[in-house]
XYZ file of C-alpha atoms in Angstrom:
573
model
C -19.606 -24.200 -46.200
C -19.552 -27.387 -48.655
C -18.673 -26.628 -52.314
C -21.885 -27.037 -54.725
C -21.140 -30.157 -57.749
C -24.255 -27.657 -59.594
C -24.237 -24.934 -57.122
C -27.709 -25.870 -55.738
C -28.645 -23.254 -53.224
C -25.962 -20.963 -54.376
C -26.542 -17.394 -53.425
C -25.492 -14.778 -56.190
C -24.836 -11.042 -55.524
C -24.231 -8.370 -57.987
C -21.238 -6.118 -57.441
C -20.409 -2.938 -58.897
C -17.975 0.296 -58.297
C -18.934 2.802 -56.052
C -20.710 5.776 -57.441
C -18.388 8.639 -55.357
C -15.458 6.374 -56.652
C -16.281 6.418 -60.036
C -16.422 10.534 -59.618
C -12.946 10.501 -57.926
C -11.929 8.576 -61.408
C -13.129 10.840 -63.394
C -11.921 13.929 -61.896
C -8.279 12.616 -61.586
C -8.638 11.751 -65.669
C -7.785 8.154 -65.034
C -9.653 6.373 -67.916
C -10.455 2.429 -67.904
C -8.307 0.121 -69.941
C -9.699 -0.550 -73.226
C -12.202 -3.998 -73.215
C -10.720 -6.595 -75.232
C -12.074 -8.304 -78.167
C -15.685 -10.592 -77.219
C -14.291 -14.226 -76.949
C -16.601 -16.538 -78.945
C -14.125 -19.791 -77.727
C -13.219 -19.917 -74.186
C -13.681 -17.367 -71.631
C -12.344 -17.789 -67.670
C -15.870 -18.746 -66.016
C -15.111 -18.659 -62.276
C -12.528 -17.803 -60.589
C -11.537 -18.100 -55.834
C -8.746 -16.060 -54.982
C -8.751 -17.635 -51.698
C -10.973 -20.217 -49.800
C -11.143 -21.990 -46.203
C -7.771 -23.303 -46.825
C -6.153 -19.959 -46.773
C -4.920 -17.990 -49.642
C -3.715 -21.226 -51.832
C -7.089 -22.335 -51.551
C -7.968 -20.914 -55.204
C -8.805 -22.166 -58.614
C -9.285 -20.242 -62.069
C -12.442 -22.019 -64.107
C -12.401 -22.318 -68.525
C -15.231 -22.662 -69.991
C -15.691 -23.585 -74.028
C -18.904 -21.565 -74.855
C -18.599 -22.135 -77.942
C -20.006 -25.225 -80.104
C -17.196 -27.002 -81.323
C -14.108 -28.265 -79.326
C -10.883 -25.787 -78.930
C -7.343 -27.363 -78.880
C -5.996 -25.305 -76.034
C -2.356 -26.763 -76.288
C 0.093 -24.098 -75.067
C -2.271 -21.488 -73.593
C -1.230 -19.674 -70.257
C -2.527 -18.058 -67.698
C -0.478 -14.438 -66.960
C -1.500 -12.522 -63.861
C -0.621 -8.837 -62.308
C -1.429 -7.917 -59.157
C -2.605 -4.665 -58.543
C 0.866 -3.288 -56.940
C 2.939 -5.353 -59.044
C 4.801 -3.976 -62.226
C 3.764 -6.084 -64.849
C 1.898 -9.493 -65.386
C 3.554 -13.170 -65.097
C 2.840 -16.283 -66.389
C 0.667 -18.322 -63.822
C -0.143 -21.720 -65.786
C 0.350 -23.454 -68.963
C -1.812 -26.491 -70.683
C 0.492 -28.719 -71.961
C 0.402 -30.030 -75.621
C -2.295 -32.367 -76.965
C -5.222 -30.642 -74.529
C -8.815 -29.887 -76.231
C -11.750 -28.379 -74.602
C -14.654 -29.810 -75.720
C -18.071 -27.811 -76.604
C -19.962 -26.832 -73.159
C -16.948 -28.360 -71.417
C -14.794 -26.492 -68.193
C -11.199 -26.816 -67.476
C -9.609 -26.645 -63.925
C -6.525 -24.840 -62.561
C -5.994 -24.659 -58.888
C -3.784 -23.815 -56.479
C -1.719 -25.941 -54.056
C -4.745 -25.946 -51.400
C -7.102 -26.722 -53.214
C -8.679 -29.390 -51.413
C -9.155 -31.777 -54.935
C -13.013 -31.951 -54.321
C -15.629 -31.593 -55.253
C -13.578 -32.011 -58.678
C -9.625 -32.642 -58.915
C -8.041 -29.813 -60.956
C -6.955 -30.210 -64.555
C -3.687 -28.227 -63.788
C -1.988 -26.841 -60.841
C -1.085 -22.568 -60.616
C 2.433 -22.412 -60.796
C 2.234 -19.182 -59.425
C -0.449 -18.080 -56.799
C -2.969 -14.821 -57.443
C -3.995 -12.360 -55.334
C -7.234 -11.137 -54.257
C -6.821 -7.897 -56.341
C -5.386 -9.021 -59.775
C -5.908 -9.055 -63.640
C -5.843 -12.590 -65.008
C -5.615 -12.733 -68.909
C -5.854 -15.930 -70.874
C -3.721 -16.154 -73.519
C -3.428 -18.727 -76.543
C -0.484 -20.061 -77.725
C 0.076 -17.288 -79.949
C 0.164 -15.484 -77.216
C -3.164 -13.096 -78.359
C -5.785 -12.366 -75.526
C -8.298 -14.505 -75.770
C -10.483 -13.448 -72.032
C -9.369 -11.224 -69.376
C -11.007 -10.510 -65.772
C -9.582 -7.624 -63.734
C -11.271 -8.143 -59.482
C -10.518 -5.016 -57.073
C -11.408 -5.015 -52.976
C -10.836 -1.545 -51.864
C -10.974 1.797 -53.911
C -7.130 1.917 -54.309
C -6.774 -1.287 -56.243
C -9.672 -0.515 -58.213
C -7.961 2.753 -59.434
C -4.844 0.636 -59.964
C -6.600 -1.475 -62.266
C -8.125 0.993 -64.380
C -4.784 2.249 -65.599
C -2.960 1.846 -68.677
C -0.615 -0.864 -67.075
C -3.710 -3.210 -66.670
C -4.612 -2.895 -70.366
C -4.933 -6.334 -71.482
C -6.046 -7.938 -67.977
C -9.125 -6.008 -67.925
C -12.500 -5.680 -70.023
C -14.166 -2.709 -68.941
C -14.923 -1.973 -65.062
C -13.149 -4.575 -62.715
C -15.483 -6.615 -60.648
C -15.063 -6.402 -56.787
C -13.626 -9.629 -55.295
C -15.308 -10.674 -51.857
C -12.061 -11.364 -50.699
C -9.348 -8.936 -49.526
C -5.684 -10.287 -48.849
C -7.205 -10.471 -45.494
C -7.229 -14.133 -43.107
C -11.037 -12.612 -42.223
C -11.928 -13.437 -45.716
C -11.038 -16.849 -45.993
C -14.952 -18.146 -47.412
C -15.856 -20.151 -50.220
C -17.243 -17.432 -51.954
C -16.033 -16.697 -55.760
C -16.655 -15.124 -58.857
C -18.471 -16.457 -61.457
C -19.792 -15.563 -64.630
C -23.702 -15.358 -65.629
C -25.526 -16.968 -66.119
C -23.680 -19.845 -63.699
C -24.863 -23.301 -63.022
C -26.415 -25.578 -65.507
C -27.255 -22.583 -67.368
C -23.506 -22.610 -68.375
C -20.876 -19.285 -68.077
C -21.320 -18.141 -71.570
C -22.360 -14.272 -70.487
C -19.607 -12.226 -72.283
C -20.551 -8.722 -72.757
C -16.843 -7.179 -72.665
C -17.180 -5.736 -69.106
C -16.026 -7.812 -66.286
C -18.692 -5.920 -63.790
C -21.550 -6.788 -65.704
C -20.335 -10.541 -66.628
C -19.566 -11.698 -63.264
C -21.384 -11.930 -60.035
C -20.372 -13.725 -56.512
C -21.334 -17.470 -55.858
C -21.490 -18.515 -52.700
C -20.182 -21.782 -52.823
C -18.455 -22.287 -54.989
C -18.689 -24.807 -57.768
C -15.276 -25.726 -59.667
C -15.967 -27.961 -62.382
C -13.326 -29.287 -64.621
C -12.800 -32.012 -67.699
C -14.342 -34.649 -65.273
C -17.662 -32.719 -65.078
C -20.709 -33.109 -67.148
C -20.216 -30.504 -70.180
C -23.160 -27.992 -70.676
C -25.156 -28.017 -73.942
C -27.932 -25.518 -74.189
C -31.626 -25.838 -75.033
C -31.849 -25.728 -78.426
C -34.955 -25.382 -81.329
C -35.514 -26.526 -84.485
C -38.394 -24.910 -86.720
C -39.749 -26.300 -89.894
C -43.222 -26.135 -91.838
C -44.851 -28.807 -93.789
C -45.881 -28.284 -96.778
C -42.741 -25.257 -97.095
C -44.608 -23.564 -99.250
C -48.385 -23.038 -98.898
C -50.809 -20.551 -100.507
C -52.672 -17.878 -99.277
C -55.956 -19.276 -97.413
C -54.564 -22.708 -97.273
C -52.804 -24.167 -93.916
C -49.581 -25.876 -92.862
C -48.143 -27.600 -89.658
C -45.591 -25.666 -88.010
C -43.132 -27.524 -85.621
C -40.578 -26.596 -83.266
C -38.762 -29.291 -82.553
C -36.341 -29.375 -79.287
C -33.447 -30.860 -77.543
C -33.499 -30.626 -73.639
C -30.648 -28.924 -71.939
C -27.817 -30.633 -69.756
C -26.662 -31.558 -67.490
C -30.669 -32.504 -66.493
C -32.777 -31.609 -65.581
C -34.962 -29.908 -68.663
C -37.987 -30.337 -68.642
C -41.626 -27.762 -68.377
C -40.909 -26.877 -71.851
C -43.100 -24.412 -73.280
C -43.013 -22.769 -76.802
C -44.484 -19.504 -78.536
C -44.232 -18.069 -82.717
C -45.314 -15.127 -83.770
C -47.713 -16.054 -86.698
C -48.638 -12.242 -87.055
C -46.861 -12.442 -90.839
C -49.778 -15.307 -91.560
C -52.267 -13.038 -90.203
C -52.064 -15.504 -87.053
C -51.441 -14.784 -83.149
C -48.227 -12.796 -82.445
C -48.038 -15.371 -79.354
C -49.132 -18.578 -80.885
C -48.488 -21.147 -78.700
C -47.440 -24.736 -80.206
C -48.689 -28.251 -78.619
C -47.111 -31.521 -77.761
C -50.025 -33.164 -76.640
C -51.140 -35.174 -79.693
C -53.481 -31.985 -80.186
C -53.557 -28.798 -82.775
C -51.526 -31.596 -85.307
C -49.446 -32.581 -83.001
C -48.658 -36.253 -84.089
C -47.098 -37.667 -80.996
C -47.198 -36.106 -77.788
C -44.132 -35.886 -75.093
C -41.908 -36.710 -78.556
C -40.162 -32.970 -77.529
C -41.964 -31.605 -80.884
C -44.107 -29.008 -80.558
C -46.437 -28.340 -83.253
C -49.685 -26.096 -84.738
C -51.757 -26.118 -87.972
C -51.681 -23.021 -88.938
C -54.466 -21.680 -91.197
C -52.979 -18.870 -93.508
C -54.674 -15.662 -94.229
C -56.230 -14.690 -98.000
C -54.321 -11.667 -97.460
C -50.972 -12.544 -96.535
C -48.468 -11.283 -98.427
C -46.955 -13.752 -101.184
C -43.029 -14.831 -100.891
C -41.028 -15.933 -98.163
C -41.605 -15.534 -94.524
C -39.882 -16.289 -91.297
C -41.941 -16.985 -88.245
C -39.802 -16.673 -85.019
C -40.521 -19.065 -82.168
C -39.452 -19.324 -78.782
C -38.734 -22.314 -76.376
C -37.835 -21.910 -72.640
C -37.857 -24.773 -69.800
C -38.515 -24.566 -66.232
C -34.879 -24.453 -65.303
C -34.512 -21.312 -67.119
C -33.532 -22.063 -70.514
C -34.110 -20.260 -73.426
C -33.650 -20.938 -77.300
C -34.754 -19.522 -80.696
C -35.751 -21.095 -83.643
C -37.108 -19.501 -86.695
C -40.094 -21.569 -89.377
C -39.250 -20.836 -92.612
C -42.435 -20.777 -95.013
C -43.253 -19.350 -98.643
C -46.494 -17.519 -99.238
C -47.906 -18.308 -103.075
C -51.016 -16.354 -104.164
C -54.520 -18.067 -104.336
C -55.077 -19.985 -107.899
C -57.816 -18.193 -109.390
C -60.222 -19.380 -112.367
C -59.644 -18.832 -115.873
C -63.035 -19.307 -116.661
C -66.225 -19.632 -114.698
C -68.490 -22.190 -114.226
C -71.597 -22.249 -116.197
C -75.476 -23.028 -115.119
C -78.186 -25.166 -117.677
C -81.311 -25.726 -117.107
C -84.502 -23.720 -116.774
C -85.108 -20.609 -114.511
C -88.684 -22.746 -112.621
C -89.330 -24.265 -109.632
C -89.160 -27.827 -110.058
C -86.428 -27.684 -112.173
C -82.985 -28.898 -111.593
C -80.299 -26.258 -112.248
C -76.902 -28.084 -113.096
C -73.407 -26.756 -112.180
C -70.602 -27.281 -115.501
C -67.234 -26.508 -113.419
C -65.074 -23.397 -114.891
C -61.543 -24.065 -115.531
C -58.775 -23.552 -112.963
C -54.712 -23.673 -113.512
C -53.259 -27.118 -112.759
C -54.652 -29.664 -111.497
C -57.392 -29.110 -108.560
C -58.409 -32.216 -106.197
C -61.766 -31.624 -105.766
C -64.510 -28.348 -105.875
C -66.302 -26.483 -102.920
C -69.831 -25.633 -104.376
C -72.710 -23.088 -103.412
C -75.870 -22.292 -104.512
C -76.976 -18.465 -103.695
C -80.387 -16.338 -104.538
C -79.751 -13.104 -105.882
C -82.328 -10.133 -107.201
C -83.598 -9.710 -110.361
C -80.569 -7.820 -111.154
C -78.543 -10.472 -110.437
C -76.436 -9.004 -107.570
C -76.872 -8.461 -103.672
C -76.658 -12.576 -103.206
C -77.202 -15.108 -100.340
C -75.952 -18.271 -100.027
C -79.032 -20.959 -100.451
C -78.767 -23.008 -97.267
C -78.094 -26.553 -97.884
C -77.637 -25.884 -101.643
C -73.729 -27.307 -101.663
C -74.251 -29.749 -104.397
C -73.300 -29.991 -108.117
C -77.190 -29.400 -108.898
C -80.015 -27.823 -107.328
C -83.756 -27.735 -107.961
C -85.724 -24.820 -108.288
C -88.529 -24.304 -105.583
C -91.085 -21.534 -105.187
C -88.976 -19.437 -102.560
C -86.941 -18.744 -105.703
C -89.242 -16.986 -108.013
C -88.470 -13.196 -108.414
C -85.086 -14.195 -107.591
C -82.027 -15.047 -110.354
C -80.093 -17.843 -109.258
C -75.851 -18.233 -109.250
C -73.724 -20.801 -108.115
C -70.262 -19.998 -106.426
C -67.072 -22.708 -107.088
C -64.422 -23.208 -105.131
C -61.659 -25.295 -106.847
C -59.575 -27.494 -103.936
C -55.658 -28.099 -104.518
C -53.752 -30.038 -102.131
C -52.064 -26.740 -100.817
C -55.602 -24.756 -100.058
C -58.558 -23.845 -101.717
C -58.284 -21.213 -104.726
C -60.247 -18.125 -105.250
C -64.168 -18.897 -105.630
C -65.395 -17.917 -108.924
C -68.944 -16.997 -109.258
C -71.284 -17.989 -112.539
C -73.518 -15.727 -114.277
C -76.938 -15.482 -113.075
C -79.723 -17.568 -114.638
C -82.889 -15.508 -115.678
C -85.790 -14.403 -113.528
C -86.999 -17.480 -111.918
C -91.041 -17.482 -112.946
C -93.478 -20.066 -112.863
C -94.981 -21.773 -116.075
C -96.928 -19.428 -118.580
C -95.598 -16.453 -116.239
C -94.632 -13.813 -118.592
C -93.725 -10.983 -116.560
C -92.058 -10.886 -112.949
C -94.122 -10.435 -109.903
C -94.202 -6.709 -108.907
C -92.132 -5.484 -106.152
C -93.008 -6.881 -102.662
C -96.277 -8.524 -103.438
C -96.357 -12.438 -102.093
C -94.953 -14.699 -104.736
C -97.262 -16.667 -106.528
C -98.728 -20.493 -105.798
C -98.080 -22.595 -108.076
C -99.949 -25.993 -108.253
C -97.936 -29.531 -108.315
C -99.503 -32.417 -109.115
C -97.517 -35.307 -107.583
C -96.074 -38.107 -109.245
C -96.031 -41.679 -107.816
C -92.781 -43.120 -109.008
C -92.006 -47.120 -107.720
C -89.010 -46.937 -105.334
C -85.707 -48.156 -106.338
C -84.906 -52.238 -106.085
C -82.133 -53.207 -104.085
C -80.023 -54.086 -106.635
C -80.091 -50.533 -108.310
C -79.484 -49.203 -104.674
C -76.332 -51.183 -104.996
C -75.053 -50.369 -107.907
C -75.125 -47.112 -106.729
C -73.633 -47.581 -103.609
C -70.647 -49.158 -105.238
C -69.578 -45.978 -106.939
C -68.776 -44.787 -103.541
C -67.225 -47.769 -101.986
C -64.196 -47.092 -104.329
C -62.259 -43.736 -103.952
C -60.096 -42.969 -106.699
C -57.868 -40.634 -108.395
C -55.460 -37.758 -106.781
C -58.474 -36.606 -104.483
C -58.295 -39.817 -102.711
C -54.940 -39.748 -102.066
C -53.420 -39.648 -98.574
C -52.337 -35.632 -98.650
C -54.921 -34.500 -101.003
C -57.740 -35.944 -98.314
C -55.249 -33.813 -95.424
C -56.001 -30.707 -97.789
C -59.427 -31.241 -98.749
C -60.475 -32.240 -94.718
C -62.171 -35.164 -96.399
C -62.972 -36.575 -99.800
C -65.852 -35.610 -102.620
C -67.209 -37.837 -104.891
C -70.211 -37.728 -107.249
C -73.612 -40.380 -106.360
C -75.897 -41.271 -108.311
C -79.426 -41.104 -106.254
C -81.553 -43.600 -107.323
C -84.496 -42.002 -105.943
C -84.605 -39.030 -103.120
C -83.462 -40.186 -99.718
C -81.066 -40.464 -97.296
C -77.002 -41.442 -97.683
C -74.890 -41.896 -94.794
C -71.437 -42.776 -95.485
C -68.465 -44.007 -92.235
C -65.056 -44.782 -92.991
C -63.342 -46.700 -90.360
C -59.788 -47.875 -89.157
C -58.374 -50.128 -86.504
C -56.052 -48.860 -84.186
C -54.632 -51.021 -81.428
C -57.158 -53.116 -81.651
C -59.996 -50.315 -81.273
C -62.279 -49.065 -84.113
C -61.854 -45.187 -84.860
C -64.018 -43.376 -87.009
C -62.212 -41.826 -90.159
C -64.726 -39.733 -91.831
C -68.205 -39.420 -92.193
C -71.125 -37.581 -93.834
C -74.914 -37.945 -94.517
C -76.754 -36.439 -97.463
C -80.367 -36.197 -97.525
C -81.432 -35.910 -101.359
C -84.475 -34.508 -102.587
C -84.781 -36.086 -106.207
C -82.970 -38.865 -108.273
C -79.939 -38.097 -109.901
C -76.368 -36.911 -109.675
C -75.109 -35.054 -106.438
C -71.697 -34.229 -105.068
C -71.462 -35.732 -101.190
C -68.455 -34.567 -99.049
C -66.947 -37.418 -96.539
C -65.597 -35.464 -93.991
C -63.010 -35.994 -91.830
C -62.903 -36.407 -88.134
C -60.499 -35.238 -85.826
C -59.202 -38.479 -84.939
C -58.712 -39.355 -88.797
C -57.369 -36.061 -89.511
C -54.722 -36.840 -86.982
C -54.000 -40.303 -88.870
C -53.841 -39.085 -92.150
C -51.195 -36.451 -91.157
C -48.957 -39.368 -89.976
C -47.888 -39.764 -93.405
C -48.702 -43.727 -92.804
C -50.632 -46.306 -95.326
C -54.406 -46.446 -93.838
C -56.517 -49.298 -94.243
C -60.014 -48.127 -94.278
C -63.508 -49.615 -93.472
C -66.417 -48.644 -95.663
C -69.662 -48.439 -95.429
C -72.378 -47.070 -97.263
C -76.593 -46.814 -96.233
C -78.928 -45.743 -98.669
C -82.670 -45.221 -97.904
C -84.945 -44.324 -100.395
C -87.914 -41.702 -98.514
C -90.668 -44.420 -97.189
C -88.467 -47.576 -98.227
C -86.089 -49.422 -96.060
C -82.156 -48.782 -96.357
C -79.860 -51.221 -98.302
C -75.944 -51.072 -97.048
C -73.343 -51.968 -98.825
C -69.634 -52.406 -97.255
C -65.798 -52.388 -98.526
C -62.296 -51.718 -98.106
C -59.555 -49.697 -99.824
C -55.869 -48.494 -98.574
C -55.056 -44.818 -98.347
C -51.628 -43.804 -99.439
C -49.767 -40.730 -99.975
């Protein structure tokens, strides 16, 4: 059978001592040798005793697990069979030899047919098929050791004291045994094997190694082996409770290839997210470029969190069987909350416009989230008004017996704060009304007489519409707008109507819709109007990249006909 360059096909089989032998062993008070120390450098990673070309046929494998290069100058190779008196030195790496990270080394015997790899170094000595092997630096301090038995006998040789050094825990049984019969490309190599590399060092030879079948030498001319790796971060580092941030994982593939079907999970239970989140690389979730190896997820962050630093663990793996951990550092800061209230004027009856004074917040907010909500005459059990998101509201007659609040959100680039809730206003009663309406009796009528107003000329539509044709100020700033999911400004209605607002961007030559919104406005006068973002222009923003944007602004006064007004500005972070 053909030695394997990457063992493809290899079959692996799991050896292990005999359960009456290991009662014979224990009976007779023969204990195993003590395991020697973990290597975290170079450990032996495969190892023939004999092959088709008879018992010269053999090779002992190095492998640098670790992830820096190791100057092996000087280290040896000492063997013991299992009748022999005491261990002799097999091979030495001459002076001015370094292993490099992931990399293998090569000693082989004189029959060693020179392929699939030529050997680094040639045994001096030859091994047997039941023999400790210890590799030894040039200090001469164990640095691996691998003890292989074939028959019940040489296993109980090598779990005496004389093998202490040449052994880490049970010996591993050796498909081979000093027999012609046996002369198979079949070795011993340690797990994992292949491209997954021979890093597997638990201190016990019987659980670390396992027969290959080929074979599949590799030396200083082979590809070295460099593990899947991950990379978490979180942008912004620090967010606040309710507010969001992008978590990445970002990867490098495995070699030798291939590495590829990559797939990665975090456990976003401390957020109060999925314990099995998975992240995207599709362009998708905030992904910013898909197929770029970084996997990514906006993560919204729970009110209830817990403040102060948190480490998310992730998880990538690949299709060949790769695994790597990464951990997404993040700090938890508790919700800004108001130091004042807002405040209502105006008077408690329908018609009337209620306005909204905004409380005061700690630093510097980008924007406000407002709603209007009925309560009862007590001011308490309250419902959100629907539609009533604005800076003012007007009064109406589904409102009287009710008191009125408004609730106010404060927006900061890291999340929205705690909302704050105003006072209530009075008892909402019509004119003259002295007293409120007794308990579930129909509210009363009260008569409007309508006023005809002339609609608005163009050129005052205009005027207003150029307030909102130029965004300004930290709110319209590139993060701020990431935060906010869009960008609030204040209109002045000329009349009631309708404003529809699109914000635009070309990209590769194709027009994509940034953000959007349209208001319909019962009265004249000033009202806060949200331009939302879209998906598409949520996904630009995050970029981090200078946007040009496309305006354009349509205002249509009820029974008139709209005026539009256009314009351009640059987004920047």
């Amino acid at each position: 059978m053909a030695r394997s360059r990457w063992c493809a096909g290899c079959t692996f089989t799991v050896s292990g001592t005999v359960g009456l032998l290991a009662a014979v062993l224990a009976l007779s008070g023969v204990v195993a040798a003590p395991a020697g120390a973990v290597s975290s450098t170079v450990v032996i990673s495969e190892v023939l005793t004999r092959g088709p070309g008879g018992s010269s046929d053999e090779f002992v494998e190095l492998y640098n697990r670790s992830g820096r290069p190791v100057d092996i100058s000087g280290w040896r190779l000492d063997a013991r069979s299992a009748t022999a008196a005491s261990a002799t030195v097999r091979a030495t790496v001459p002076a001015s030899s370094t292993l490099g990270a992931g990399c293998h080394y090569l000693i082989a015997g004189t029959n060693y047919p020179g392929s699939p790899v030529a050997p680094d170094l040639a045994l001096a000595v030859p091994i047997s098929d039941a023999v400790g092997i210890a590799l030894r630096d040039s200090s001469s301090t164990t640095v691996d050791a691998v003890a292989m038995y074939f028959d019940a006998t040489t296993e109980m040789d090598e779990t005496g004291p004389g093998f202490s050094g040449l052994v880490e825990g049970t010996p591993v049984q050796n498909p081979h045994d000093d027999t012609v019969s046996t002369d198979a490309d079949s070795g011993l190599e340690r797990r994992p094997g292949g491209i997954l590399g021979e890093g597997q060092d638990t201190d016990d030879n019987a659980a670390d190694f396992q027969v290959v079948t080929p074979t599949d030498p590799q030396s200083t001319a082979s590809p070295c082996v460099s593990p899947l790796t991950a990379t978490g971060a979180a942008a912004p580092a620090t967010a606040q409770q309710g507010g969001s941030a992008l978590l990445t994982v970002a990867l490098t593939p495995g070699t030798p290839s291939p590495s590829n079907g990559f797939a990665v999970t975090a456990d976003l239970s401390a957020i109060g997210g999925s314990p099995s989140q998975p992240l995207f690389d599709d362009g998708t979730h905030g992904d910013l470029t898909g197929g770029d190896h970084t996997f990514s997820f906006t993560a919204a962050v729970s009110s209830s969190a817990s403040i102060g630093p948190v480490a998310l663990p992730a998880t990538a793996t690949d299709a060949q069987g790769r695994q790597a951990s990464a951990s997404i550092q993040l700090t938890l800061v508790a919700q800004p909350e108001s130091t004042a209230p807002p405040t209502i004027s105006g008077s408690a009856t329908p018609g009337r416009m209620l306005t909204e004074v905004d409380g005061s917040w700690p630093g510097t907010p980008v924007g406000f989230d407002h709603q209007w909500q009925d309560c009862d005459g007590s001011g308490a059990n309250c419902a959100a008004i629907a539609g009533a998101v604005g800076q003012t509201y007007v009064l109406t007659a589904a409102d009287l017996g009710h008191t009125v609040r408004v609730q106010e959100t404060a927006l900061y680039t890291d999340g929205p704060g705690v909302p704050a809730s105003s006072a209530p206003t009075e008892l909402v009663q019509a004119p003259g009304s002295v007293a409120p309406p007794p308990p579930n009796s129909a509210p009363p009528v009260t008569s409007v007489t309508p006023v005809v107003t002339p609609g608005p000329r163009s050129a005052q539509v205009k005027a207003a519409l150029s307030t909102v044709l130029k965004p300004s100020g930290k709110a319209a700033k590139l993060n701020a707008m990431v935060k906010a999911d869009g960008f609030r400004f204040s209109f002045s209605a000329p009349s009631a109507g309708k404003l529809v607002i699109d914000w635009s961007t070309t990209v590769r030559g194709k027009q994509v819709l940034v953000a959007s919104t349209s208001a319909v406005l019962g009265h004249a006068g000033r009202a806060t109007v949200k331009v939302k973002l879209t998906r598409k222009g949520a996904t630009l923003l995050k970029a981090g990249r200078i946007v040009k944007i496309h305006l354009k602004a349509t205002f249509t006064p009820t029974g008139l006909t709209p005026t539009t007004s256009t314009g351009t500005t640059t987004v920047r972070p």
